[in-house]
PDB file of C-alpha atoms and ligand atoms in Angstrom:
ATOM      1  CA  MET A   1     223.595  89.518 127.690  1.00 94.00           C
ATOM      2  CA  SER A   2     226.496  87.604 126.233  1.00 97.00           C
ATOM      3  CA  LEU A   3     230.080  87.632 127.481  1.00 98.00           C
ATOM      4  CA  THR A   4     232.795  87.717 124.845  1.00 98.00           C
ATOM      5  CA  VAL A   5     236.489  87.426 125.622  1.00 98.00           C
ATOM      6  CA  THR A   6     238.906  88.025 122.775  1.00 98.00           C
ATOM      7  CA  ASP A   7     242.623  87.331 122.757  1.00 97.00           C
ATOM      8  CA  LEU A   8     243.038  88.135 126.453  1.00 97.00           C
ATOM      9  CA  THR A   9     246.539  88.341 127.892  1.00 97.00           C
ATOM     10  CA  ALA A  10     247.507  88.923 131.520  1.00 97.00           C
ATOM     11  CA  ALA A  11     250.586  89.001 133.723  1.00 95.00           C
ATOM     12  CA  TYR A  12     251.590  89.213 137.368  1.00 94.00           C
ATOM     13  CA  ASP A  13     254.501  91.652 137.347  1.00 89.00           C
ATOM     14  CA  ARG A  14     256.586  90.306 134.507  1.00 85.00           C
ATOM     15  CA  LEU A  15     255.242  86.757 134.686  1.00 91.00           C
ATOM     16  CA  ARG A  16     252.882  86.271 131.744  1.00 93.00           C
ATOM     17  CA  VAL A  17     250.086  83.890 132.702  1.00 94.00           C
ATOM     18  CA  LEU A  18     247.425  84.300 129.978  1.00 96.00           C
ATOM     19  CA  HIS A  19     248.505  84.045 126.367  1.00 95.00           C
ATOM     20  CA  GLY A  20     245.547  85.036 124.195  1.00 95.00           C
ATOM     21  CA  VAL A  21     242.391  83.442 125.544  1.00 97.00           C
ATOM     22  CA  SER A  22     239.131  83.780 123.594  1.00 97.00           C
ATOM     23  CA  LEU A  23     235.690  82.462 124.501  1.00 97.00           C
ATOM     24  CA  ARG A  24     232.028  83.384 124.376  1.00 97.00           C
ATOM     25  CA  VAL A  25     229.047  82.639 126.600  1.00 98.00           C
ATOM     26  CA  ASP A  26     225.538  83.402 125.356  1.00 98.00           C
ATOM     27  CA  PRO A  27     222.402  83.965 127.447  1.00 98.00           C
ATOM     28  CA  GLY A  28     220.927  80.620 128.481  1.00 98.00           C
ATOM     29  CA  GLU A  29     224.268  78.876 128.173  1.00 98.00           C
ATOM     30  CA  ILE A  30     226.800  77.391 130.608  1.00 98.00           C
ATOM     31  CA  VAL A  31     230.413  77.336 129.492  1.00 98.00           C
ATOM     32  CA  ALA A  32     232.865  75.532 131.784  1.00 97.00           C
ATOM     33  CA  VAL A  33     236.551  76.366 131.950  1.00 96.00           C
ATOM     34  CA  VAL A  34     238.514  73.347 133.119  1.00 92.00           C
ATOM     35  CA  GLY A  35     242.210  72.586 133.453  1.00 88.00           C
ATOM     36  CA  SER A  36     244.798  71.629 136.002  1.00 82.00           C
ATOM     37  CA  ASN A  37     246.279  73.788 138.778  1.00 84.00           C
ATOM     38  CA  GLY A  38     247.986  76.912 137.578  1.00 88.00           C
ATOM     39  CA  ALA A  39     246.472  76.773 134.066  1.00 90.00           C
ATOM     40  CA  GLY A  40     245.240  80.352 134.426  1.00 94.00           C
ATOM     41  CA  LYS A  41     241.532  79.831 135.096  1.00 94.00           C
ATOM     42  CA  THR A  42     241.254  82.128 138.104  1.00 95.00           C
ATOM     43  CA  THR A  43     243.341  84.769 136.367  1.00 96.00           C
ATOM     44  CA  LEU A  44     240.956  84.659 133.399  1.00 97.00           C
ATOM     45  CA  LEU A  45     237.985  85.174 135.700  1.00 96.00           C
ATOM     46  CA  ARG A  46     239.672  88.021 137.567  1.00 95.00           C
ATOM     47  CA  CYS A  47     240.344  89.809 134.275  1.00 96.00           C
ATOM     48  CA  VAL A  48     236.755  89.309 133.122  1.00 97.00           C
ATOM     49  CA  SER A  49     235.244  90.743 136.301  1.00 95.00           C
ATOM     50  CA  GLY A  50     237.649  93.675 136.559  1.00 95.00           C
ATOM     51  CA  LEU A  51     239.720  92.535 139.539  1.00 94.00           C
ATOM     52  CA  LEU A  52     242.887  92.353 137.449  1.00 94.00           C
ATOM     53  CA  PRO A  53     243.530  94.606 134.456  1.00 95.00           C
ATOM     54  CA  PRO A  54     244.507  92.480 131.449  1.00 96.00           C
ATOM     55  CA  THR A  55     247.632  93.414 129.497  1.00 96.00           C
ATOM     56  CA  GLY A  56     245.878  92.918 126.169  1.00 96.00           C
ATOM     57  CA  GLY A  57     242.713  91.736 124.466  1.00 97.00           C
ATOM     58  CA  LYS A  58     239.077  92.612 125.016  1.00 97.00           C
ATOM     59  CA  VAL A  59     236.122  91.724 127.215  1.00 97.00           C
ATOM     60  CA  LEU A  60     232.617  92.593 126.004  1.00 97.00           C
ATOM     61  CA  LEU A  61     229.399  92.448 128.034  1.00 97.00           C
ATOM     62  CA  GLY A  62     226.721  92.389 125.355  1.00 96.00           C
ATOM     63  CA  ASP A  63     228.193  94.927 122.956  1.00 95.00           C
ATOM     64  CA  GLN A  64     229.779  97.074 125.668  1.00 96.00           C
ATOM     65  CA  ASP A  65     233.521  97.048 126.090  1.00 97.00           C
ATOM     66  CA  ILE A  66     234.217  96.416 129.800  1.00 96.00           C
ATOM     67  CA  THR A  67     237.959  95.768 129.510  1.00 96.00           C
ATOM     68  CA  ARG A  68     239.708  97.548 132.402  1.00 88.00           C
ATOM     69  CA  LEU A  69     236.522  99.209 133.705  1.00 93.00           C
ATOM     70  CA  GLY A  70     237.088  97.930 137.252  1.00 89.00           C
ATOM     71  CA  ALA A  71     235.092  95.485 139.336  1.00 91.00           C
ATOM     72  CA  GLU A  72     232.534  97.861 140.820  1.00 89.00           C
ATOM     73  CA  LYS A  73     231.482  99.323 137.510  1.00 92.00           C
ATOM     74  CA  ILE A  74     231.363  95.931 135.818  1.00 94.00           C
ATOM     75  CA  SER A  75     229.218  94.465 138.569  1.00 90.00           C
ATOM     76  CA  GLY A  76     226.803  97.405 138.218  1.00 89.00           C
ATOM     77  CA  MET A  77     226.526  96.612 134.505  1.00 93.00           C
ATOM     78  CA  GLY A  78     225.235  93.092 135.177  1.00 94.00           C
ATOM     79  CA  LEU A  79     228.189  90.760 135.665  1.00 96.00           C
ATOM     80  CA  ALA A  80     228.386  88.980 139.023  1.00 95.00           C
ATOM     81  CA  HIS A  81     231.523  87.220 140.269  1.00 94.00           C
ATOM     82  CA  VAL A  82     231.361  84.407 142.820  1.00 94.00           C
ATOM     83  CA  PRO A  83     234.971  84.118 143.958  1.00 89.00           C
ATOM     84  CA  GLU A  84     236.863  81.050 145.064  1.00 85.00           C
ATOM     85  CA  ASN A  85     236.535  80.140 148.752  1.00 75.00           C
ATOM     86  CA  ARG A  86     233.008  81.593 149.018  1.00 73.00           C
ATOM     87  CA  LEU A  87     233.804  84.920 150.599  1.00 78.00           C
ATOM     88  CA  VAL A  88     230.754  85.550 152.751  1.00 88.00           C
ATOM     89  CA  PHE A  89     230.824  87.824 155.794  1.00 90.00           C
ATOM     90  CA  PRO A  90     231.034  85.199 158.561  1.00 92.00           C
ATOM     91  CA  SER A  91     229.933  87.368 161.478  1.00 93.00           C
ATOM     92  CA  LEU A  92     226.876  88.717 159.648  1.00 95.00           C
ATOM     93  CA  THR A  93     223.591  86.866 159.312  1.00 96.00           C
ATOM     94  CA  VAL A  94     222.417  85.317 156.061  1.00 96.00           C
ATOM     95  CA  GLU A  95     219.922  88.176 155.733  1.00 94.00           C
ATOM     96  CA  ASP A  96     222.626  90.822 156.156  1.00 92.00           C
ATOM     97  CA  ASN A  97     224.852  89.082 153.631  1.00 93.00           C
ATOM     98  CA  LEU A  98     221.999  89.141 151.121  1.00 92.00           C
ATOM     99  CA  GLN A  99     221.344  92.794 151.845  1.00 88.00           C
ATOM    100  CA  LEU A 100     224.958  93.656 151.101  1.00 84.00           C
ATOM    101  CA  GLY A 101     224.705  91.853 147.767  1.00 75.00           C
ATOM    102  CA  GLY A 102     221.567  93.759 146.865  1.00 67.00           C
ATOM    103  CA  TRP A 103     222.373  97.190 148.229  1.00 64.00           C
ATOM    104  CA  ASN A 104     222.181  98.861 144.822  1.00 61.00           C
ATOM    105  CA  ARG A 105     218.837  97.201 144.128  1.00 57.00           C
ATOM    106  CA  LYS A 106     217.150  98.537 147.243  1.00 56.00           C
ATOM    107  CA  LYS A 107     216.662 101.801 145.449  1.00 62.00           C
ATOM    108  CA  ASP A 108     214.708 100.271 142.568  1.00 67.00           C
ATOM    109  CA  GLY A 109     212.101  98.827 144.937  1.00 71.00           C
ATOM    110  CA  ARG A 110     212.731  95.260 143.803  1.00 77.00           C
ATOM    111  CA  TYR A 111     214.890  94.243 146.718  1.00 81.00           C
ATOM    112  CA  LYS A 112     212.291  91.946 148.301  1.00 86.00           C
ATOM    113  CA  GLU A 113     211.546  90.301 144.985  1.00 87.00           C
ATOM    114  CA  ARG A 114     215.266  89.517 144.465  1.00 88.00           C
ATOM    115  CA  ARG A 115     215.600  88.219 147.999  1.00 90.00           C
ATOM    116  CA  ASP A 116     212.589  85.939 147.634  1.00 92.00           C
ATOM    117  CA  GLN A 117     213.861  84.623 144.305  1.00 91.00           C
ATOM    118  CA  ALA A 118     217.273  83.878 145.789  1.00 92.00           C
ATOM    119  CA  LEU A 119     215.736  82.076 148.760  1.00 94.00           C
ATOM    120  CA  GLU A 120     213.477  80.076 146.465  1.00 94.00           C
ATOM    121  CA  LEU A 121     216.572  78.720 144.730  1.00 94.00           C
ATOM    122  CA  PHE A 122     218.175  77.850 148.068  1.00 95.00           C
ATOM    123  CA  PRO A 123     215.457  76.893 150.575  1.00 93.00           C
ATOM    124  CA  ARG A 124     218.156  75.951 153.095  1.00 93.00           C
ATOM    125  CA  LEU A 125     219.140  79.601 153.312  1.00 95.00           C
ATOM    126  CA  ALA A 126     215.547  80.595 154.023  1.00 95.00           C
ATOM    127  CA  GLU A 127     215.595  78.243 157.014  1.00 95.00           C
ATOM    128  CA  ARG A 128     218.818  79.845 158.253  1.00 96.00           C
ATOM    129  CA  ILE A 129     218.048  83.454 157.456  1.00 96.00           C
ATOM    130  CA  ASN A 130     218.945  84.791 160.931  1.00 96.00           C
ATOM    131  CA  LEU A 131     221.956  82.546 161.456  1.00 96.00           C
ATOM    132  CA  GLN A 132     225.498  83.898 161.283  1.00 96.00           C
ATOM    133  CA  ALA A 133     226.949  82.929 157.922  1.00 95.00           C
ATOM    134  CA  GLY A 134     230.130  81.605 159.550  1.00 94.00           C
ATOM    135  CA  ALA A 135     228.117  79.062 161.514  1.00 95.00           C
ATOM    136  CA  MET A 136     226.842  77.367 158.357  1.00 94.00           C
ATOM    137  CA  SER A 137     228.422  74.439 156.523  1.00 92.00           C
ATOM    138  CA  GLY A 138     230.774  75.021 153.602  1.00 92.00           C
ATOM    139  CA  GLY A 139     228.041  74.034 151.157  1.00 93.00           C
ATOM    140  CA  GLU A 140     225.551  76.469 152.682  1.00 94.00           C
ATOM    141  CA  GLN A 141     228.143  79.237 152.586  1.00 95.00           C
ATOM    142  CA  GLN A 142     228.698  78.518 148.912  1.00 95.00           C
ATOM    143  CA  MET A 143     224.939  78.739 148.346  1.00 95.00           C
ATOM    144  CA  LEU A 144     224.945  82.082 150.168  1.00 96.00           C
ATOM    145  CA  ALA A 145     227.824  83.355 148.031  1.00 95.00           C
ATOM    146  CA  ILE A 146     225.814  82.530 144.893  1.00 96.00           C
ATOM    147  CA  ALA A 147     222.567  83.912 146.329  1.00 95.00           C
ATOM    148  CA  ARG A 148     224.341  87.131 147.273  1.00 94.00           C
ATOM    149  CA  ALA A 149     225.729  87.502 143.753  1.00 94.00           C
ATOM    150  CA  LEU A 150     222.207  87.027 142.367  1.00 94.00           C
ATOM    151  CA  MET A 151     220.876  89.895 144.511  1.00 92.00           C
ATOM    152  CA  ALA A 152     222.523  92.290 142.066  1.00 88.00           C
ATOM    153  CA  ASP A 153     220.261  90.875 139.334  1.00 90.00           C
ATOM    154  CA  PRO A 154     223.070  89.951 136.946  1.00 94.00           C
ATOM    155  CA  SER A 155     222.651  88.719 133.400  1.00 96.00           C
ATOM    156  CA  VAL A 156     226.078  87.092 133.432  1.00 97.00           C
ATOM    157  CA  ILE A 157     227.458  85.143 136.396  1.00 98.00           C
ATOM    158  CA  VAL A 158     231.016  83.848 136.664  1.00 97.00           C
ATOM    159  CA  LEU A 159     231.934  81.313 139.356  1.00 97.00           C
ATOM    160  CA  ASP A 160     235.352  80.169 140.526  1.00 95.00           C
ATOM    161  CA  GLU A 161     235.308  76.514 141.577  1.00 94.00           C
ATOM    162  CA  PRO A 162     232.014  76.440 143.469  1.00 94.00           C
ATOM    163  CA  SER A 163     232.447  72.699 144.160  1.00 92.00           C
ATOM    164  CA  LEU A 164     235.792  73.068 145.916  1.00 90.00           C
ATOM    165  CA  GLY A 165     235.895  71.093 149.149  1.00 87.00           C
ATOM    166  CA  LEU A 166     232.208  70.164 149.117  1.00 91.00           C
ATOM    167  CA  ALA A 167     230.584  66.759 149.451  1.00 88.00           C
ATOM    168  CA  PRO A 168     229.255  65.286 146.173  1.00 88.00           C
ATOM    169  CA  ARG A 169     225.606  65.689 147.212  1.00 88.00           C
ATOM    170  CA  VAL A 170     226.026  69.409 147.874  1.00 91.00           C
ATOM    171  CA  VAL A 171     227.970  69.804 144.629  1.00 93.00           C
ATOM    172  CA  GLY A 172     224.970  68.230 142.896  1.00 92.00           C
ATOM    173  CA  GLU A 173     222.602  70.769 144.481  1.00 93.00           C
ATOM    174  CA  ILE A 174     224.755  73.700 143.436  1.00 94.00           C
ATOM    175  CA  ILE A 175     225.226  72.395 139.910  1.00 95.00           C
ATOM    176  CA  SER A 176     221.486  71.925 139.598  1.00 94.00           C
ATOM    177  CA  VAL A 177     220.877  75.557 140.609  1.00 96.00           C
ATOM    178  CA  LEU A 178     223.258  76.660 137.860  1.00 97.00           C
ATOM    179  CA  GLY A 179     221.129  74.672 135.425  1.00 96.00           C
ATOM    180  CA  THR A 180     218.037  76.495 136.705  1.00 96.00           C
ATOM    181  CA  LEU A 181     219.699  79.894 136.281  1.00 96.00           C
ATOM    182  CA  ARG A 182     220.448  78.999 132.678  1.00 97.00           C
ATOM    183  CA  ASP A 183     217.136  77.373 131.809  1.00 96.00           C
ATOM    184  CA  GLU A 184     214.659  79.533 133.710  1.00 94.00           C
ATOM    185  CA  ARG A 185     216.434  82.874 133.953  1.00 94.00           C
ATOM    186  CA  SER A 186     218.488  82.735 130.745  1.00 96.00           C
ATOM    187  CA  LEU A 187     221.670  83.750 132.502  1.00 98.00           C
ATOM    188  CA  ALA A 188     225.005  83.371 130.761  1.00 98.00           C
ATOM    189  CA  VAL A 189     227.109  81.252 133.138  1.00 98.00           C
ATOM    190  CA  LEU A 190     230.904  80.977 133.041  1.00 98.00           C
ATOM    191  CA  LEU A 191     231.902  78.174 135.388  1.00 97.00           C
ATOM    192  CA  ILE A 192     235.458  77.450 136.412  1.00 96.00           C
ATOM    193  CA  GLU A 193     235.771  73.916 137.710  1.00 92.00           C
ATOM    194  CA  GLN A 194     238.518  71.427 138.399  1.00 85.00           C
ATOM    195  CA  ASN A 195     235.829  68.852 139.071  1.00 86.00           C
ATOM    196  CA  LEU A 196     235.315  67.546 135.531  1.00 86.00           C
ATOM    197  CA  ARG A 197     232.420  65.323 136.433  1.00 86.00           C
ATOM    198  CA  ALA A 198     230.479  68.225 137.952  1.00 90.00           C
ATOM    199  CA  ALA A 199     231.373  70.646 135.160  1.00 92.00           C
ATOM    200  CA  PHE A 200     230.549  68.245 132.340  1.00 92.00           C
ATOM    201  CA  SER A 201     227.247  67.259 133.933  1.00 92.00           C
ATOM    202  CA  VAL A 202     225.783  70.719 133.349  1.00 95.00           C
ATOM    203  CA  ALA A 203     227.906  72.623 130.809  1.00 97.00           C
ATOM    204  CA  ASP A 204     226.781  73.119 127.230  1.00 97.00           C
ATOM    205  CA  ARG A 205     230.374  73.620 126.155  1.00 96.00           C
ATOM    206  CA  ALA A 206     233.724  73.494 127.874  1.00 95.00           C
ATOM    207  CA  VAL A 207     237.078  75.128 127.302  1.00 95.00           C
ATOM    208  CA  VAL A 208     240.193  73.275 128.439  1.00 93.00           C
ATOM    209  CA  MET A 209     242.999  75.552 129.577  1.00 93.00           C
ATOM    210  CA  GLU A 210     246.624  74.625 129.849  1.00 90.00           C
ATOM    211  CA  ARG A 211     249.562  76.888 130.686  1.00 91.00           C
ATOM    212  CA  GLY A 212     247.676  80.121 130.086  1.00 94.00           C
ATOM    213  CA  GLY A 213     246.134  79.176 126.763  1.00 94.00           C
ATOM    214  CA  ILE A 214     243.232  77.178 125.388  1.00 94.00           C
ATOM    215  CA  LEU A 215     244.200  73.594 124.664  1.00 91.00           C
ATOM    216  CA  THR A 216     240.894  72.589 123.143  1.00 91.00           C
ATOM    217  CA  GLU A 217     237.147  73.168 123.449  1.00 93.00           C
ATOM    218  CA  GLY A 218     233.917  71.398 122.644  1.00 94.00           C
ATOM    219  CA  THR A 219     230.831  69.844 124.142  1.00 94.00           C
ATOM    220  CA  PRO A 220     231.340  67.647 127.201  1.00 92.00           C
ATOM    221  CA  ALA A 221     230.571  64.618 125.030  1.00 89.00           C
ATOM    222  CA  GLU A 222     233.303  65.572 122.576  1.00 90.00           C
ATOM    223  CA  LEU A 223     235.835  66.328 125.279  1.00 90.00           C
ATOM    224  CA  THR A 224     235.151  63.210 127.293  1.00 84.00           C
ATOM    225  CA  ASP A 225     236.927  61.114 124.659  1.00 80.00           C
ATOM    226  CA  ASP A 226     239.674  63.611 123.909  1.00 81.00           C
ATOM    227  CA  PRO A 227     243.030  62.225 125.088  1.00 81.00           C
ATOM    228  CA  ARG A 228     244.431  65.758 125.297  1.00 79.00           C
ATOM    229  CA  VAL A 229     241.942  66.547 128.072  1.00 78.00           C
ATOM    230  CA  GLN A 230     243.053  63.514 130.020  1.00 73.00           C
ATOM    231  CA  ALA A 231     246.690  64.383 129.460  1.00 73.00           C
ATOM    232  CA  ALA A 232     246.112  67.955 130.612  1.00 70.00           C
ATOM    233  CA  TYR A 233     244.758  66.644 133.891  1.00 66.00           C
ATOM    234  CA  LEU A 234     247.085  63.789 134.572  1.00 55.00           C
ATOM    235  CA  GLY A 235     250.236  65.299 133.158  1.00 51.00           C
ATOM    236  CA  GLY A 236     250.953  62.460 130.729  1.00 42.00           C
ATOM    237  CA  SER A 237     251.434  62.788 126.996  1.00 41.00           C
ATOM    238  CA  ALA A 238     248.383  62.668 124.771  1.00 39.00           C
ATOM    239  CA  SER A 239     249.531  59.588 122.902  1.00 36.00           C
ATOM    240  CA  THR A 240     250.157  57.488 125.979  1.00 35.00           C
ATOM    241  CA  MET A 241     246.878  58.568 127.513  1.00 35.00           C
ATOM    242  CA  ALA A 242     244.790  57.766 124.461  1.00 33.00           C
ATOM    243  CA  GLU A 243     243.423  54.543 125.858  1.00 36.00           C
ATOM    244  CA  ASP A 244     242.254  56.063 129.112  1.00 39.00           C
ATOM    245  CA  SER A 245     238.673  56.996 129.752  1.00 42.00           C
ATOM    246  CA  VAL A 246     237.435  60.197 131.263  1.00 50.00           C
ATOM    247  CA  ASP A 247     236.342  58.124 134.233  1.00 52.00           C
ATOM    248  CA  ARG A 248     239.945  57.613 135.167  1.00 50.00           C
ATOM    249  CA  VAL A 249     240.504  61.357 134.971  1.00 52.00           C
ATOM    250  CA  ALA A 250     237.362  62.072 136.944  1.00 57.00           C
ATOM    251  CA  HIS A 251     238.480  59.548 139.529  1.00 58.00           C
ATOM    252  CA  ALA A 252     241.889  61.209 139.829  1.00 54.00           C
ATOM    253  CA  VAL A 253     240.304  64.633 140.160  1.00 55.00           C
ATOM    254  CA  ASP A 254     237.860  63.327 142.780  1.00 60.00           C
ATOM    255  CA  ALA A 255     240.711  61.799 144.757  1.00 57.00           C
ATOM    256  CA  TYR A 256     242.616  65.052 144.523  1.00 53.00           C
ATOM    257  CA  ASP A 257     239.571  67.003 145.698  1.00 54.00           C
ATOM    258  CA  GLU A 258     239.086  64.612 148.578  1.00 57.00           C
ATOM    259  CA  LYS A 259     242.672  65.135 149.638  1.00 55.00           C
ATOM    260  CA  ARG A 260     242.201  68.896 149.546  1.00 53.00           C
ATOM    261  CA  THR A 261     238.952  68.622 151.511  1.00 53.00           C
ATOM    262  CA  SER A 262     240.392  66.481 154.236  1.00 52.00           C
ATOM    263  CA  ARG A 263     243.313  68.807 154.851  1.00 48.00           C
TER     264      ARG A 263
HETATM  265  P1  ATP B   1     244.106  76.796 140.465  1.00 92.11           P
HETATM  266  O1  ATP B   1     243.100  75.829 140.007  1.00 92.11           O
HETATM  267  O2  ATP B   1     245.240  76.167 141.203  1.00 92.11           O
HETATM  268  O3  ATP B   1     243.518  77.971 141.189  1.00 92.11           O
HETATM  269  P2  ATP B   1     244.278  78.335 138.031  1.00 92.11           P
HETATM  270  O4  ATP B   1     244.100  77.602 136.755  1.00 92.11           O
HETATM  271  O5  ATP B   1     243.127  79.097 138.546  1.00 92.11           O
HETATM  272  O6  ATP B   1     244.814  77.346 139.137  1.00 92.11           O
HETATM  273  P3  ATP B   1     245.724  80.793 138.305  1.00 92.11           P
HETATM  274  O7  ATP B   1     245.409  80.917 139.748  1.00 92.11           O
HETATM  275  O8  ATP B   1     245.071  81.706 137.354  1.00 92.11           O
HETATM  276  O9  ATP B   1     245.511  79.286 137.809  1.00 92.11           O
HETATM  277  O10 ATP B   1     247.324  80.937 138.141  1.00 92.11           O
HETATM  278  C1  ATP B   1     247.989  80.980 136.888  1.00 92.11           C
HETATM  279  C2  ATP B   1     249.470  81.220 137.135  1.00 92.11           C
HETATM  280  O11 ATP B   1     249.665  82.520 137.699  1.00 92.11           O
HETATM  281  C3  ATP B   1     250.097  80.256 138.100  1.00 92.11           C
HETATM  282  O12 ATP B   1     251.392  79.951 137.634  1.00 92.11           O
HETATM  283  C4  ATP B   1     250.163  81.010 139.395  1.00 92.11           C
HETATM  284  O13 ATP B   1     251.255  80.596 140.177  1.00 92.11           O
HETATM  285  C5  ATP B   1     250.357  82.444 138.934  1.00 92.11           C
HETATM  286  N1  ATP B   1     249.741  83.407 139.863  1.00 92.11           N
HETATM  287  C6  ATP B   1     248.456  83.409 140.278  1.00 92.11           C
HETATM  288  N2  ATP B   1     248.204  84.450 141.089  1.00 92.11           N
HETATM  289  C7  ATP B   1     249.375  85.145 141.202  1.00 92.11           C
HETATM  290  C8  ATP B   1     249.774  86.319 141.903  1.00 92.11           C
HETATM  291  N3  ATP B   1     248.912  87.009 142.660  1.00 92.11           N
HETATM  292  N4  ATP B   1     251.053  86.719 141.769  1.00 92.11           N
HETATM  293  C9  ATP B   1     251.937  86.031 141.012  1.00 92.11           C
HETATM  294  N5  ATP B   1     251.622  84.920 140.305  1.00 92.11           N
HETATM  295  C10 ATP B   1     250.362  84.474 140.404  1.00 92.11           C
END
């Protein structure tokens, strides 16, 4: 199923934070949403998955209008949300966390099949199946958060900064699983990422958000040379940033991530 967002607006109380955002993700496609802190990326995701009712615009799952349906209903229709900060249940085992993700699938008799598929994607979880989730590393908890979302057998998955605070090698593993979900399971993947290098390494297209709107969009190759993307990240003006390469931006974002990780 595709995900189509049209002219979405959102606000917290009277503070308007999304000003007409439109995008589309087709099955077998990864679209990344990038942009600096406070651009509105998380708010966009929360509106899409029903956690925050938008003030205007539309969200379609396939051809069904899911705007304002609420998170539980939307998840039952095939859209899975992997929130920021990998919210797993720390005192429960990996197995129990997976069971909670797949509770509605137990009834259709395909629970074991889903579980096995999820563990095949993340063999590390299979090795830790009886371990308390809170005892695992941040990367493993992120894997569990994704595996748990997959237990609901979604056709669209939206992820909020899965790379946050993780070592580059683990980020690579997670990014590669997203590629598998696209290529082998034809999922539509909407990936929010501050880590440009990670996002651009797997995305088919990317949308750059700034101050609640879309600044520009294109393929990673197109955006890599776009001075507006660099300016959006580093806070300079597009003209003065024109000579900079995306490497400089990626370096700045990496350094920023490192700082956040070491806190
Ligand atoms: P980050 O990468 O830092 O998470 P973001 O691009 O995801 O940033 P959002 O979290 O969507 O941005 O925030 C967009 C704007 O809305 C920001 O100005 C933020 O301060 C504000 N905001 C976010 N959540 C709330 C809230 N619960 N109440 C009030 N304002 C909020």
